Amino acid sequence: MNSQAILGDGNYKYEIVENWEILPDKYKWPETASVITDDQDNVYVFNRGTHPMIVFDSDGNFIKSWGEDIFLRPHGLSQGPDNTIFCSDDGDHSVRQCDLDGNIIMTIG
């Protein structure tokens, strides 16, 4: 695995880790719109593929995906209160508040 530091200061350093993710067969993401982590260090990749939200553990192991048949064109993520995620979609001009399993709590737009 190749790693290369690309940005950082002090304790906050970011690096490219090639082939970090371990995806199920036929899973891919052509364009990543946004990425966040939860309080368990799981990584949420909001993307414009057939599985809009792909969740990995911190080692890159696939945990689950969700958002199929919900999002038209994923755009951005923000962390909300109580382990929720705000997912913006510029395809239908909406923002959805979801729990970490993808259940929609609220839709704006």
Short mmCIF file of C-alpha atoms in Angstrom, two decimals:
data_model
loop_
_atom_site.label_atom_id
_atom_site.label_comp_id
_atom_site.label_asym_id
_atom_site.label_seq_id
_atom_site.Cartn_x
_atom_site.Cartn_y
_atom_site.Cartn_z
CA MET A 1 0.00 0.00 0.00
CA ASN A 2 1.40 3.42 -0.98
CA SER A 3 0.92 6.30 1.45
CA GLN A 4 1.93 9.89 0.98
CA ALA A 5 1.31 12.83 3.34
CA ILE A 6 -0.47 15.58 1.44
CA LEU A 7 -1.65 18.08 4.04
CA GLY A 8 -1.41 18.63 7.72
CA ASP A 9 -0.29 20.53 10.74
CA GLY A 10 0.58 19.25 14.20
CA ASN A 11 -1.54 16.23 15.10
CA TYR A 12 -3.74 16.63 12.02
CA LYS A 13 -2.12 15.00 9.01
CA TYR A 14 -3.92 13.66 5.97
CA GLU A 15 -2.54 11.12 3.55
CA ILE A 16 -3.54 9.21 0.45
CA VAL A 17 -3.91 5.49 1.09
CA GLU A 18 -4.32 3.64 -2.20
CA ASN A 19 -6.92 0.83 -2.23
CA TRP A 20 -8.01 1.64 1.34
CA GLU A 21 -11.63 0.61 0.80
CA ILE A 22 -12.84 -2.98 0.58
CA LEU A 23 -16.05 -3.01 -1.45
CA PRO A 24 -18.49 -5.81 -2.28
CA ASP A 25 -18.40 -7.02 -5.89
CA LYS A 26 -19.92 -4.55 -8.38
CA TYR A 27 -19.85 -1.67 -5.88
CA LYS A 28 -18.08 1.49 -6.95
CA TRP A 29 -18.44 5.20 -6.62
CA PRO A 30 -17.75 7.29 -9.70
CA GLU A 31 -17.86 10.71 -7.97
CA THR A 32 -17.53 11.38 -4.27
CA ALA A 33 -19.66 14.34 -3.20
CA SER A 34 -18.81 14.42 0.51
CA VAL A 35 -17.25 12.40 3.33
CA ILE A 36 -17.78 12.50 7.11
CA THR A 37 -16.98 10.29 10.09
CA ASP A 38 -19.15 9.38 13.06
CA ASP A 39 -18.19 9.13 16.73
CA GLN A 40 -17.11 5.50 16.18
CA ASP A 41 -14.71 6.57 13.38
CA ASN A 42 -16.88 4.97 10.69
CA VAL A 43 -16.52 6.71 7.33
CA TYR A 44 -19.61 7.78 5.34
CA VAL A 45 -18.96 8.33 1.62
CA PHE A 46 -21.81 10.21 -0.09
CA ASN A 47 -21.39 9.57 -3.78
CA ARG A 48 -23.11 9.66 -7.17
CA GLY A 49 -23.05 5.92 -7.81
CA THR A 50 -25.85 3.36 -7.47
CA HIS A 51 -25.25 3.14 -3.71
CA PRO A 52 -25.31 6.81 -2.62
CA MET A 53 -24.10 6.28 0.95
CA ILE A 54 -21.37 3.72 1.51
CA VAL A 55 -20.22 3.18 5.09
CA PHE A 56 -16.79 1.80 6.05
CA ASP A 57 -15.04 1.20 9.33
CA SER A 58 -11.80 3.09 9.91
CA ASP A 59 -9.79 0.26 8.29
CA GLY A 60 -11.77 0.51 5.03
CA ASN A 61 -13.97 -2.56 5.57
CA PHE A 62 -17.44 -2.24 4.04
CA ILE A 63 -20.19 -2.05 6.66
CA LYS A 64 -23.31 -1.16 4.68
CA SER A 65 -24.83 1.10 2.07
CA TRP A 66 -28.06 3.06 2.00
CA GLY A 67 -29.88 5.77 0.08
CA GLU A 68 -30.70 3.75 -3.02
CA ASP A 69 -33.92 5.11 -4.63
CA ILE A 70 -33.78 8.21 -2.39
CA PHE A 71 -31.08 10.55 -3.69
CA LEU A 72 -31.01 11.91 -7.24
CA ARG A 73 -27.64 13.67 -7.15
CA PRO A 74 -25.81 13.61 -3.81
CA HIS A 75 -24.11 16.89 -3.02
CA GLY A 76 -22.99 17.39 0.58
CA LEU A 77 -23.04 16.14 4.17
CA SER A 78 -23.14 17.82 7.57
CA GLN A 79 -23.21 16.19 10.96
CA GLY A 80 -26.32 16.88 12.98
CA PRO A 81 -27.21 16.34 16.61
CA ASP A 82 -27.62 12.92 18.20
CA ASN A 83 -25.70 10.96 15.54
CA THR A 84 -27.70 12.24 12.59
CA ILE A 85 -26.50 13.32 9.15
CA PHE A 86 -27.87 16.09 6.94
CA CYS A 87 -27.64 14.97 3.30
CA SER A 88 -28.09 17.59 0.60
CA ASP A 89 -29.24 16.59 -2.87
CA ASP A 90 -28.91 19.11 -5.68
CA GLY A 91 -30.92 16.84 -7.99
CA ASP A 92 -34.20 17.50 -6.17
CA HIS A 93 -33.04 20.56 -4.17
CA SER A 94 -33.60 18.92 -0.80
CA VAL A 95 -31.89 18.30 2.50
CA ARG A 96 -32.68 15.11 4.40
CA GLN A 97 -31.82 14.49 8.02
CA CYS A 98 -31.07 10.78 8.43
CA ASP A 99 -29.99 8.54 11.25
CA LEU A 100 -26.80 6.51 10.79
CA ASP A 101 -28.79 3.61 9.29
CA GLY A 102 -30.31 5.81 6.57
CA ASN A 103 -33.77 6.25 8.06
CA ILE A 104 -35.14 9.66 7.09
CA ILE A 105 -36.04 11.81 10.08
CA MET A 106 -36.90 15.02 8.22
CA THR A 107 -36.92 16.36 4.66
CA ILE A 108 -36.60 20.02 3.72
CA GLY A 109 -37.37 21.00 0.13
#
